[in-house]
C-alpha atoms as a PDB file:
ATOM      1  CA  MET A   1     -53.026  65.237 118.057  1.00  0.00           C
ATOM      2  CA  MET A   2     -51.450  64.799 114.627  1.00  0.00           C
ATOM      3  CA  ARG A   3     -49.116  66.864 112.488  1.00  0.00           C
ATOM      4  CA  THR A   4     -50.108  67.565 108.902  1.00  0.00           C
ATOM      5  CA  ARG A   5     -47.259  65.663 107.217  1.00  0.00           C
ATOM      6  CA  GLY A   6     -49.418  62.611 106.745  1.00  0.00           C
ATOM      7  CA  LEU A   7     -52.756  64.383 106.405  1.00  0.00           C
ATOM      8  CA  LEU A   8     -53.758  63.415 102.882  1.00  0.00           C
ATOM      9  CA  ALA A   9     -51.921  60.123 102.925  1.00  0.00           C
ATOM     10  CA  GLY A  10     -53.662  59.382 106.209  1.00  0.00           C
ATOM     11  CA  LEU A  11     -56.940  60.369 104.614  1.00  0.00           C
ATOM     12  CA  ALA A  12     -56.325  57.943 101.788  1.00  0.00           C
ATOM     13  CA  ALA A  13     -55.558  55.182 104.255  1.00  0.00           C
ATOM     14  CA  SER A  14     -58.744  55.997 106.142  1.00  0.00           C
ATOM     15  CA  MET A  15     -60.739  55.931 102.923  1.00  0.00           C
ATOM     16  CA  LEU A  16     -59.437  52.414 102.338  1.00  0.00           C
ATOM     17  CA  LEU A  17     -60.693  51.458 105.761  1.00  0.00           C
ATOM     18  CA  LEU A  18     -64.043  53.041 104.976  1.00  0.00           C
ATOM     19  CA  VAL A  19     -64.481  51.007 101.816  1.00  0.00           C
ATOM     20  CA  GLY A  20     -63.167  47.855 103.486  1.00  0.00           C
ATOM     21  CA  ALA A  21     -59.989  47.562 101.459  1.00  0.00           C
ATOM     22  CA  GLY A  22     -57.462  47.154 104.234  1.00  0.00           C
ATOM     23  CA  THR A  23     -54.717  49.464 105.451  1.00  0.00           C
ATOM     24  CA  ALA A  24     -52.132  51.582 103.692  1.00  0.00           C
ATOM     25  CA  ALA A  25     -48.890  53.181 104.775  1.00  0.00           C
ATOM     26  CA  ALA A  26     -48.839  56.964 105.045  1.00  0.00           C
ATOM     27  CA  ALA A  27     -46.276  58.957 103.105  1.00  0.00           C
ATOM     28  CA  PRO A  28     -45.033  62.447 104.042  1.00  0.00           C
ATOM     29  CA  ILE A  29     -46.684  65.035 101.789  1.00  0.00           C
ATOM     30  CA  ASN A  30     -47.395  68.715 101.627  1.00  0.00           C
ATOM     31  CA  VAL A  31     -49.071  71.312  99.423  1.00  0.00           C
ATOM     32  CA  PRO A  32     -48.700  73.304  97.194  1.00  0.00           C
ATOM     33  CA  TRP A  33     -48.113  70.747  94.463  1.00  0.00           C
ATOM     34  CA  SER A  34     -48.596  70.498  90.709  1.00  0.00           C
ATOM     35  CA  PRO A  35     -50.766  67.607  89.491  1.00  0.00           C
ATOM     36  CA  ASP A  36     -49.536  65.261  86.807  1.00  0.00           C
ATOM     37  CA  ASP A  37     -52.104  65.716  84.026  1.00  0.00           C
ATOM     38  CA  ALA A  38     -50.899  62.529  82.368  1.00  0.00           C
ATOM     39  CA  LEU A  39     -52.616  60.564  85.142  1.00  0.00           C
ATOM     40  CA  ASP A  40     -56.010  62.139  84.458  1.00  0.00           C
ATOM     41  CA  SER A  41     -58.656  61.507  81.818  1.00  0.00           C
ATOM     42  CA  GLU A  42     -60.640  64.551  80.691  1.00  0.00           C
ATOM     43  CA  VAL A  43     -64.359  63.894  81.150  1.00  0.00           C
ATOM     44  CA  SER A  44     -67.611  65.830  81.001  1.00  0.00           C
ATOM     45  CA  PHE A  45     -71.156  65.435  82.278  1.00  0.00           C
ATOM     46  CA  GLU A  46     -74.384  67.383  82.044  1.00  0.00           C
ATOM     47  CA  SER A  47     -76.159  69.004  84.981  1.00  0.00           C
ATOM     48  CA  GLY A  48     -78.945  71.554  84.887  1.00  0.00           C
ATOM     49  CA  GLY A  49     -78.420  72.161  81.183  1.00  0.00           C
ATOM     50  CA  ILE A  50     -74.727  72.996  81.704  1.00  0.00           C
ATOM     51  CA  THR A  51     -71.723  70.943  80.634  1.00  0.00           C
ATOM     52  CA  PHE A  52     -69.255  70.405  83.467  1.00  0.00           C
ATOM     53  CA  TYR A  53     -65.686  69.359  82.743  1.00  0.00           C
ATOM     54  CA  GLY A  54     -63.460  67.423  85.062  1.00  0.00           C
ATOM     55  CA  SER A  55     -60.736  64.859  85.603  1.00  0.00           C
ATOM     56  CA  LEU A  56     -61.199  61.169  86.248  1.00  0.00           C
ATOM     57  CA  ARG A  57     -58.203  59.717  88.061  1.00  0.00           C
ATOM     58  CA  MET A  58     -58.006  55.929  87.838  1.00  0.00           C
ATOM     59  CA  PRO A  59     -55.600  53.893  89.949  1.00  0.00           C
ATOM     60  CA  VAL A  60     -52.965  51.617  88.513  1.00  0.00           C
ATOM     61  CA  GLY A  61     -54.297  48.115  89.018  1.00  0.00           C
ATOM     62  CA  ASP A  62     -57.560  47.112  90.605  1.00  0.00           C
ATOM     63  CA  THR A  63     -60.088  49.756  91.643  1.00  0.00           C
ATOM     64  CA  ARG A  64     -60.904  49.254  95.321  1.00  0.00           C
ATOM     65  CA  GLY A  65     -63.431  52.074  95.499  1.00  0.00           C
ATOM     66  CA  VAL A  66     -64.352  55.458  94.066  1.00  0.00           C
ATOM     67  CA  ALA A  67     -64.531  58.967  95.508  1.00  0.00           C
ATOM     68  CA  LEU A  68     -66.147  62.198  94.380  1.00  0.00           C
ATOM     69  CA  VAL A  69     -63.905  65.045  95.545  1.00  0.00           C
ATOM     70  CA  LEU A  70     -65.658  68.385  96.147  1.00  0.00           C
ATOM     71  CA  PRO A  71     -63.671  71.614  96.645  1.00  0.00           C
ATOM     72  CA  GLY A  72     -64.378  74.623  98.827  1.00  0.00           C
ATOM     73  CA  SER A  73     -66.208  77.876  98.206  1.00  0.00           C
ATOM     74  CA  GLY A  74     -66.168  80.191  95.237  1.00  0.00           C
ATOM     75  CA  PRO A  75     -65.310  79.488  91.587  1.00  0.00           C
ATOM     76  CA  THR A  76     -62.886  76.703  92.463  1.00  0.00           C
ATOM     77  CA  ASP A  77     -61.540  74.449  89.743  1.00  0.00           C
ATOM     78  CA  ARG A  78     -61.026  70.696  89.724  1.00  0.00           C
ATOM     79  CA  ASN A  79     -57.615  70.999  91.350  1.00  0.00           C
ATOM     80  CA  GLY A  80     -58.829  73.132  94.245  1.00  0.00           C
ATOM     81  CA  ASN A  81     -57.506  76.390  92.787  1.00  0.00           C
ATOM     82  CA  SER A  82     -59.286  79.732  92.621  1.00  0.00           C
ATOM     83  CA  GLY A  83     -57.872  82.860  91.019  1.00  0.00           C
ATOM     84  CA  ASP A  84     -54.324  83.486  92.173  1.00  0.00           C
ATOM     85  CA  LEU A  85     -54.613  80.898  94.945  1.00  0.00           C
ATOM     86  CA  GLN A  86     -52.939  77.875  93.361  1.00  0.00           C
ATOM     87  CA  LEU A  87     -52.647  75.167  96.013  1.00  0.00           C
ATOM     88  CA  ASN A  88     -53.869  72.089  94.088  1.00  0.00           C
ATOM     89  CA  THR A  89     -55.524  70.737  97.231  1.00  0.00           C
ATOM     90  CA  THR A  90     -58.091  68.470  95.614  1.00  0.00           C
ATOM     91  CA  ALA A  91     -55.630  67.303  92.955  1.00  0.00           C
ATOM     92  CA  TYR A  92     -53.378  66.050  95.716  1.00  0.00           C
ATOM     93  CA  VAL A  93     -56.285  64.266  97.366  1.00  0.00           C
ATOM     94  CA  ALA A  94     -56.945  62.517  94.055  1.00  0.00           C
ATOM     95  CA  ASP A  95     -53.276  61.589  93.733  1.00  0.00           C
ATOM     96  CA  GLU A  96     -53.089  60.018  97.176  1.00  0.00           C
ATOM     97  CA  LEU A  97     -56.342  58.133  96.655  1.00  0.00           C
ATOM     98  CA  SER A  98     -55.146  56.811  93.306  1.00  0.00           C
ATOM     99  CA  ARG A  99     -51.971  55.439  94.852  1.00  0.00           C
ATOM    100  CA  ARG A 100     -54.133  53.325  97.111  1.00  0.00           C
ATOM    101  CA  GLY A 101     -56.501  51.962  94.529  1.00  0.00           C
ATOM    102  CA  ILE A 102     -59.318  54.525  94.784  1.00  0.00           C
ATOM    103  CA  ALA A 103     -60.555  56.138  91.579  1.00  0.00           C
ATOM    104  CA  SER A 104     -61.781  59.723  91.877  1.00  0.00           C
ATOM    105  CA  LEU A 105     -63.635  62.420  90.008  1.00  0.00           C
ATOM    106  CA  ARG A 106     -63.111  66.131  90.530  1.00  0.00           C
ATOM    107  CA  PHE A 107     -64.597  68.832  88.331  1.00  0.00           C
ATOM    108  CA  ASP A 108     -64.487  72.546  87.570  1.00  0.00           C
ATOM    109  CA  LYS A 109     -67.268  74.341  89.440  1.00  0.00           C
ATOM    110  CA  LEU A 110     -69.295  77.030  87.729  1.00  0.00           C
ATOM    111  CA  GLY A 111     -67.133  80.037  86.920  1.00  0.00           C
ATOM    112  CA  SER A 112     -63.880  78.101  86.947  1.00  0.00           C
ATOM    113  CA  GLY A 113     -61.677  76.139  84.615  1.00  0.00           C
ATOM    114  CA  ARG A 114     -63.097  74.726  81.412  1.00  0.00           C
ATOM    115  CA  THR A 115     -66.662  74.765  82.748  1.00  0.00           C
ATOM    116  CA  GLY A 116     -66.677  78.548  83.041  1.00  0.00           C
ATOM    117  CA  LEU A 117     -70.005  80.352  82.918  1.00  0.00           C
ATOM    118  CA  ALA A 118     -71.345  79.109  79.578  1.00  0.00           C
ATOM    119  CA  GLY A 119     -75.107  78.682  79.782  1.00  0.00           C
ATOM    120  CA  VAL A 120     -75.466  80.635  83.043  1.00  0.00           C
ATOM    121  CA  ASP A 121     -77.904  83.554  83.202  1.00  0.00           C
ATOM    122  CA  PRO A 122     -75.892  86.368  84.845  1.00  0.00           C
ATOM    123  CA  ASN A 123     -79.133  87.896  86.124  1.00  0.00           C
ATOM    124  CA  ASN A 124     -80.193  84.646  87.779  1.00  0.00           C
ATOM    125  CA  PRO A 125     -77.079  82.751  88.878  1.00  0.00           C
ATOM    126  CA  PRO A 126     -77.577  79.235  90.288  1.00  0.00           C
ATOM    127  CA  GLY A 127     -77.829  78.898  94.051  1.00  0.00           C
ATOM    128  CA  PHE A 128     -76.452  76.365  96.493  1.00  0.00           C
ATOM    129  CA  ASP A 129     -79.251  73.891  95.781  1.00  0.00           C
ATOM    130  CA  ALA A 130     -78.099  73.784  92.152  1.00  0.00           C
ATOM    131  CA  GLN A 131     -74.547  73.104  93.398  1.00  0.00           C
ATOM    132  CA  VAL A 132     -75.840  70.059  95.273  1.00  0.00           C
ATOM    133  CA  ASP A 133     -77.619  68.904  92.105  1.00  0.00           C
ATOM    134  CA  ASN A 134     -74.364  69.314  90.166  1.00  0.00           C
ATOM    135  CA  ALA A 135     -72.597  67.091  92.695  1.00  0.00           C
ATOM    136  CA  ALA A 136     -75.362  64.472  92.465  1.00  0.00           C
ATOM    137  CA  ASP A 137     -74.998  64.344  88.680  1.00  0.00           C
ATOM    138  CA  ALA A 138     -71.215  64.105  89.024  1.00  0.00           C
ATOM    139  CA  LEU A 139     -71.592  61.198  91.440  1.00  0.00           C
ATOM    140  CA  ALA A 140     -73.985  59.372  89.112  1.00  0.00           C
ATOM    141  CA  PHE A 141     -71.517  59.880  86.246  1.00  0.00           C
ATOM    142  CA  LEU A 142     -68.625  58.524  88.334  1.00  0.00           C
ATOM    143  CA  GLN A 143     -70.508  55.405  89.354  1.00  0.00           C
ATOM    144  CA  GLN A 144     -71.786  54.767  85.831  1.00  0.00           C
ATOM    145  CA  ARG A 145     -68.322  55.265  84.335  1.00  0.00           C
ATOM    146  CA  THR A 146     -66.558  52.977  86.819  1.00  0.00           C
ATOM    147  CA  GLY A 147     -69.326  50.478  87.548  1.00  0.00           C
ATOM    148  CA  VAL A 148     -68.727  50.853  91.296  1.00  0.00           C
ATOM    149  CA  GLY A 149     -71.739  50.790  93.595  1.00  0.00           C
ATOM    150  CA  ALA A 150     -72.727  52.784  96.654  1.00  0.00           C
ATOM    151  CA  ASP A 151     -71.083  50.388  99.107  1.00  0.00           C
ATOM    152  CA  ARG A 152     -67.642  51.347  97.770  1.00  0.00           C
ATOM    153  CA  THR A 153     -68.363  55.013  97.065  1.00  0.00           C
ATOM    154  CA  THR A 154     -67.094  57.932  99.134  1.00  0.00           C
ATOM    155  CA  VAL A 155     -67.928  61.621  98.790  1.00  0.00           C
ATOM    156  CA  ILE A 156     -65.112  63.831 100.097  1.00  0.00           C
ATOM    157  CA  GLY A 157     -65.766  67.523 100.661  1.00  0.00           C
ATOM    158  CA  HIS A 158     -63.305  70.234 101.644  1.00  0.00           C
ATOM    159  CA  SER A 159     -64.644  73.285 103.515  1.00  0.00           C
ATOM    160  CA  GLU A 160     -67.891  74.312 101.776  1.00  0.00           C
ATOM    161  CA  GLY A 161     -67.623  71.087  99.794  1.00  0.00           C
ATOM    162  CA  ALA A 162     -68.261  69.205 103.030  1.00  0.00           C
ATOM    163  CA  LEU A 163     -71.637  70.926 103.344  1.00  0.00           C
ATOM    164  CA  THR A 164     -72.370  69.937  99.753  1.00  0.00           C
ATOM    165  CA  ALA A 165     -71.465  66.328 100.620  1.00  0.00           C
ATOM    166  CA  LEU A 166     -73.794  66.322 103.632  1.00  0.00           C
ATOM    167  CA  ARG A 167     -76.625  67.846 101.618  1.00  0.00           C
ATOM    168  CA  LEU A 168     -76.017  65.213  98.957  1.00  0.00           C
ATOM    169  CA  ALA A 169     -76.405  62.468 101.555  1.00  0.00           C
ATOM    170  CA  ASP A 170     -79.521  64.142 102.906  1.00  0.00           C
ATOM    171  CA  ALA A 171     -81.061  64.118  99.432  1.00  0.00           C
ATOM    172  CA  ASP A 172     -80.145  60.494  98.636  1.00  0.00           C
ATOM    173  CA  SER A 173     -78.415  58.600 101.418  1.00  0.00           C
ATOM    174  CA  ALA A 174     -78.467  55.388  99.377  1.00  0.00           C
ATOM    175  CA  ALA A 175     -76.219  56.835  96.652  1.00  0.00           C
ATOM    176  CA  PHE A 176     -73.062  56.361  98.746  1.00  0.00           C
ATOM    177  CA  THR A 177     -72.119  55.025 102.169  1.00  0.00           C
ATOM    178  CA  HIS A 178     -68.884  56.796 103.105  1.00  0.00           C
ATOM    179  CA  VAL A 179     -68.251  60.516 103.617  1.00  0.00           C
ATOM    180  CA  GLY A 180     -65.046  62.502 104.187  1.00  0.00           C
ATOM    181  CA  LEU A 181     -65.268  66.000 105.674  1.00  0.00           C
ATOM    182  CA  LEU A 182     -62.003  67.949 105.460  1.00  0.00           C
ATOM    183  CA  GLU A 183     -61.857  71.137 107.549  1.00  0.00           C
ATOM    184  CA  PRO A 184     -65.625  71.315 107.051  1.00  0.00           C
ATOM    185  CA  LEU A 185     -68.006  74.209 107.315  1.00  0.00           C
ATOM    186  CA  SER A 186     -69.469  73.090 110.643  1.00  0.00           C
ATOM    187  CA  ILE A 187     -72.012  75.718 111.653  1.00  0.00           C
ATOM    188  CA  ARG A 188     -74.685  77.484 109.629  1.00  0.00           C
ATOM    189  CA  TYR A 189     -73.138  79.281 106.667  1.00  0.00           C
ATOM    190  CA  LEU A 190     -74.070  82.816 107.673  1.00  0.00           C
ATOM    191  CA  ASP A 191     -73.095  82.171 111.294  1.00  0.00           C
ATOM    192  CA  LEU A 192     -69.620  81.210 110.098  1.00  0.00           C
ATOM    193  CA  LEU A 193     -69.435  84.271 107.874  1.00  0.00           C
ATOM    194  CA  THR A 194     -70.520  86.435 110.801  1.00  0.00           C
ATOM    195  CA  ALA A 195     -67.818  84.947 113.031  1.00  0.00           C
ATOM    196  CA  GLN A 196     -65.166  85.592 110.382  1.00  0.00           C
ATOM    197  CA  VAL A 197     -66.329  89.174 109.833  1.00  0.00           C
ATOM    198  CA  ASP A 198     -66.447  89.824 113.573  1.00  0.00           C
ATOM    199  CA  ARG A 199     -62.856  88.586 113.936  1.00  0.00           C
ATOM    200  CA  ASN A 200     -61.680  90.767 111.080  1.00  0.00           C
ATOM    201  CA  ILE A 201     -63.408  93.833 112.519  1.00  0.00           C
ATOM    202  CA  GLY A 202     -61.805  93.151 115.888  1.00  0.00           C
ATOM    203  CA  GLU A 203     -58.394  92.951 114.245  1.00  0.00           C
ATOM    204  CA  ALA A 204     -59.071  96.258 112.451  1.00  0.00           C
ATOM    205  CA  VAL A 205     -59.858  97.905 115.799  1.00  0.00           C
ATOM    206  CA  ALA A 206     -56.681  96.482 117.326  1.00  0.00           C
ATOM    207  CA  VAL A 207     -54.470  98.091 114.679  1.00  0.00           C
ATOM    208  CA  GLY A 208     -56.345 101.393 114.636  1.00  0.00           C
ATOM    209  CA  GLN A 209     -58.131 101.002 111.300  1.00  0.00           C
ATOM    210  CA  PHE A 210     -61.580 101.140 112.980  1.00  0.00           C
ATOM    211  CA  THR A 211     -62.776 103.002 116.022  1.00  0.00           C
ATOM    212  CA  GLU A 212     -65.021 101.141 118.450  1.00  0.00           C
ATOM    213  CA  GLU A 213     -67.970 103.153 117.140  1.00  0.00           C
ATOM    214  CA  GLN A 214     -67.182 102.250 113.531  1.00  0.00           C
ATOM    215  CA  ALA A 215     -66.790  98.611 114.514  1.00  0.00           C
ATOM    216  CA  ALA A 216     -70.167  98.570 116.256  1.00  0.00           C
ATOM    217  CA  SER A 217     -71.829 100.190 113.255  1.00  0.00           C
ATOM    218  CA  SER A 218     -70.215  97.728 110.832  1.00  0.00           C
ATOM    219  CA  ARG A 219     -71.308  94.771 112.937  1.00  0.00           C
ATOM    220  CA  ASP A 220     -74.877  96.100 113.083  1.00  0.00           C
ATOM    221  CA  ARG A 221     -75.061  96.604 109.308  1.00  0.00           C
ATOM    222  CA  PHE A 222     -73.673  93.150 108.664  1.00  0.00           C
ATOM    223  CA  ALA A 223     -76.112  91.579 111.140  1.00  0.00           C
ATOM    224  CA  GLN A 224     -78.977  93.324 109.340  1.00  0.00           C
ATOM    225  CA  ALA A 225     -77.725  91.993 106.009  1.00  0.00           C
ATOM    226  CA  VAL A 226     -77.710  88.451 107.438  1.00  0.00           C
ATOM    227  CA  THR A 227     -81.258  88.921 108.746  1.00  0.00           C
ATOM    228  CA  ASP A 228     -82.424  90.161 105.346  1.00  0.00           C
ATOM    229  CA  ILE A 229     -80.766  87.289 103.470  1.00  0.00           C
ATOM    230  CA  ARG A 230     -82.363  84.705 105.737  1.00  0.00           C
ATOM    231  CA  ALA A 231     -85.763  86.347 105.324  1.00  0.00           C
ATOM    232  CA  GLY A 232     -85.411  86.557 101.546  1.00  0.00           C
ATOM    233  CA  GLN A 233     -85.611  90.336 101.681  1.00  0.00           C
ATOM    234  CA  PRO A 234     -83.558  92.720  99.503  1.00  0.00           C
ATOM    235  CA  LEU A 235     -80.491  94.123 101.197  1.00  0.00           C
ATOM    236  CA  SER A 236     -80.124  97.808 101.887  1.00  0.00           C
ATOM    237  CA  ALA A 237     -78.896  99.745  98.869  1.00  0.00           C
ATOM    238  CA  GLU A 238     -76.683 101.880 101.133  1.00  0.00           C
ATOM    239  CA  PRO A 239     -73.019 101.240 100.273  1.00  0.00           C
ATOM    240  CA  ASP A 240     -71.134  99.235 102.878  1.00  0.00           C
ATOM    241  CA  PRO A 241     -67.497  98.176 102.467  1.00  0.00           C
ATOM    242  CA  ILE A 242     -67.982  94.759 104.075  1.00  0.00           C
ATOM    243  CA  VAL A 243     -71.320  93.877 102.465  1.00  0.00           C
ATOM    244  CA  ASP A 244     -70.093  95.140  99.095  1.00  0.00           C
ATOM    245  CA  GLY A 245     -66.671  93.556  99.442  1.00  0.00           C
ATOM    246  CA  LEU A 246     -68.167  90.129 100.137  1.00  0.00           C
ATOM    247  CA  GLY A 247     -70.658  90.444  97.298  1.00  0.00           C
ATOM    248  CA  LEU A 248     -73.590  89.643  99.546  1.00  0.00           C
ATOM    249  CA  ARG A 249     -76.166  91.212  97.254  1.00  0.00           C
ATOM    250  CA  GLN A 250     -75.065  89.143  94.265  1.00  0.00           C
ATOM    251  CA  SER A 251     -74.828  85.912  96.255  1.00  0.00           C
ATOM    252  CA  ALA A 252     -77.887  86.345  98.489  1.00  0.00           C
ATOM    253  CA  THR A 253     -79.800  83.404  97.011  1.00  0.00           C
ATOM    254  CA  PHE A 254     -76.792  81.092  97.228  1.00  0.00           C
ATOM    255  CA  LEU A 255     -76.132  82.126 100.831  1.00  0.00           C
ATOM    256  CA  ARG A 256     -79.759  81.735 101.887  1.00  0.00           C
ATOM    257  CA  GLU A 257     -79.919  78.209 100.454  1.00  0.00           C
ATOM    258  CA  ALA A 258     -76.539  77.205 101.916  1.00  0.00           C
ATOM    259  CA  ASP A 259     -77.496  78.633 105.315  1.00  0.00           C
ATOM    260  CA  ALA A 260     -80.831  76.826 105.441  1.00  0.00           C
ATOM    261  CA  THR A 261     -79.488  73.757 107.247  1.00  0.00           C
ATOM    262  CA  ASP A 262     -77.033  73.262 110.098  1.00  0.00           C
ATOM    263  CA  PRO A 263     -74.214  70.871 109.109  1.00  0.00           C
ATOM    264  CA  ALA A 264     -74.449  69.179 112.508  1.00  0.00           C
ATOM    265  CA  ASP A 265     -78.118  68.389 111.891  1.00  0.00           C
ATOM    266  CA  LEU A 266     -77.245  66.891 108.519  1.00  0.00           C
ATOM    267  CA  ALA A 267     -74.455  64.839 110.084  1.00  0.00           C
ATOM    268  CA  ALA A 268     -76.799  63.558 112.786  1.00  0.00           C
ATOM    269  CA  ALA A 269     -79.276  62.456 110.108  1.00  0.00           C
ATOM    270  CA  LEU A 270     -76.778  60.217 108.277  1.00  0.00           C
ATOM    271  CA  PRO A 271     -77.685  56.521 108.407  1.00  0.00           C
ATOM    272  CA  ASP A 272     -76.060  54.494 111.171  1.00  0.00           C
ATOM    273  CA  SER A 273     -74.483  52.319 108.485  1.00  0.00           C
ATOM    274  CA  TYR A 274     -72.338  55.189 107.156  1.00  0.00           C
ATOM    275  CA  SER A 275     -68.594  55.455 107.663  1.00  0.00           C
ATOM    276  CA  SER A 276     -67.175  58.947 108.079  1.00  0.00           C
ATOM    277  CA  PHE A 277     -63.848  60.750 108.164  1.00  0.00           C
ATOM    278  CA  LEU A 278     -63.502  64.195 109.756  1.00  0.00           C
ATOM    279  CA  THR A 279     -60.617  66.611 110.264  1.00  0.00           C
ATOM    280  CA  CYS A 280     -59.923  69.837 112.093  1.00  0.00           C
ATOM    281  CA  SER A 281     -56.754  71.788 112.805  1.00  0.00           C
ATOM    282  CA  ASP A 282     -55.630  74.103 115.575  1.00  0.00           C
ATOM    283  CA  LYS A 283     -54.161  76.455 112.960  1.00  0.00           C
ATOM    284  CA  ASP A 284     -57.157  76.603 110.638  1.00  0.00           C
ATOM    285  CA  LEU A 285     -58.130  80.288 110.622  1.00  0.00           C
ATOM    286  CA  ASN A 286     -61.379  79.699 108.707  1.00  0.00           C
ATOM    287  CA  VAL A 287     -62.977  76.859 110.670  1.00  0.00           C
ATOM    288  CA  SER A 288     -62.112  76.224 114.308  1.00  0.00           C
ATOM    289  CA  CYS A 289     -61.890  72.854 116.014  1.00  0.00           C
ATOM    290  CA  GLY A 290     -64.513  74.181 118.433  1.00  0.00           C
ATOM    291  CA  GLN A 291     -66.923  74.558 115.531  1.00  0.00           C
ATOM    292  CA  VAL A 292     -66.004  71.154 114.086  1.00  0.00           C
ATOM    293  CA  GLU A 293     -66.754  69.580 117.465  1.00  0.00           C
ATOM    294  CA  ASN A 294     -70.458  70.081 116.728  1.00  0.00           C
ATOM    295  CA  VAL A 295     -70.144  67.844 113.683  1.00  0.00           C
ATOM    296  CA  ARG A 296     -67.865  65.345 115.439  1.00  0.00           C
ATOM    297  CA  VAL A 297     -70.483  64.770 118.132  1.00  0.00           C
ATOM    298  CA  ALA A 298     -73.234  64.529 115.510  1.00  0.00           C
ATOM    299  CA  LEU A 299     -71.268  61.843 113.629  1.00  0.00           C
ATOM    300  CA  GLY A 300     -70.943  59.683 116.728  1.00  0.00           C
ATOM    301  CA  HIS A 301     -73.494  57.146 115.485  1.00  0.00           C
ATOM    302  CA  THR A 302     -71.459  56.482 112.324  1.00  0.00           C
ATOM    303  CA  ASP A 303     -68.177  54.584 112.044  1.00  0.00           C
ATOM    304  CA  LEU A 304     -66.175  57.763 112.627  1.00  0.00           C
ATOM    305  CA  HIS A 305     -62.470  58.310 111.937  1.00  0.00           C
ATOM    306  CA  PHE A 306     -61.467  61.709 113.386  1.00  0.00           C
ATOM    307  CA  ALA A 307     -58.128  63.465 112.849  1.00  0.00           C
ATOM    308  CA  HIS A 308     -57.240  66.512 114.955  1.00  0.00           C
ATOM    309  CA  PHE A 309     -54.225  68.198 113.389  1.00  0.00           C
ATOM    310  CA  ALA A 310     -51.818  70.604 115.006  1.00  0.00           C
ATOM    311  CA  ASN A 311     -50.363  72.485 112.048  1.00  0.00           C
ATOM    312  CA  SER A 312     -52.636  72.233 109.022  1.00  0.00           C
ATOM    313  CA  SER A 313     -53.867  75.348 107.287  1.00  0.00           C
ATOM    314  CA  HIS A 314     -57.443  75.487 106.055  1.00  0.00           C
ATOM    315  CA  MET A 315     -56.110  74.535 102.620  1.00  0.00           C
ATOM    316  CA  LEU A 316     -54.393  71.454 104.118  1.00  0.00           C
ATOM    317  CA  GLY A 317     -50.886  72.868 103.901  1.00  0.00           C
ATOM    318  CA  GLU A 318     -48.266  72.350 106.594  1.00  0.00           C
ATOM    319  CA  LEU A 319     -47.676  75.382 108.820  1.00  0.00           C
ATOM    320  CA  GLY A 320     -44.747  75.871 111.168  1.00  0.00           C
END
């Protein structure tokens, strides 16, 4: 079991192994961190009629490979930041990759950064399938810009981004041959959300915020919402603090599309020729190592590099 000090540097070294570029020494690192914008080139690409803006990080010297870096859930920008949560997770991934000769592209998702919401119909927001299409267009842009082919291309996804990476491979497995899954969403999307809600309700009962009866009622209403989303049915209009707080009505299409496939099934369907890198952490409160085990087993037919960390947070920061 590993500590987090060398997590991203170890990832970069593993990515070099995946693209056949030899080994690299790990350096102690941690997040949060502020990226050096001077190292990045501002770029843009089109996807679904929307202009996406991002940063292309080129290494100093020869380019040994390229990586598309996909962040986690929500309106997350190119650096892995969302709202007041400024951890620069994906920017640090890009930095460590660059130091080892791997060029990378990261971009502002819809609703974040320079991309924003321009061109988006607020009454018909894009779903998860559109997010996968955005990633495919980003990957094509990266390969065209750098001239690097699929054999030296990696797609790295953090959290929800890992599901996007797996769906990308499922749609076109020939577009790249290496995949990195960092603290990945490892069970069906709505199953994970249900587990997180159930834990939070249990904690509310423990501190006296909910009675057992209120907890049971909240769990039942949430379970019904999940059933309705999966069936493509409208959710109950009755106000519910959990359903409303999570914005399930507004994001029902996105959730239904993201929930449609089990990440373990997607991992099992990767070609045998793929190389893969996978992480989990004992202190990740969003995704458990028990859940990630499903994906680890499913990746067994690939050239798998697995890192089980002791003290990493879900956002890849070092915890005590």
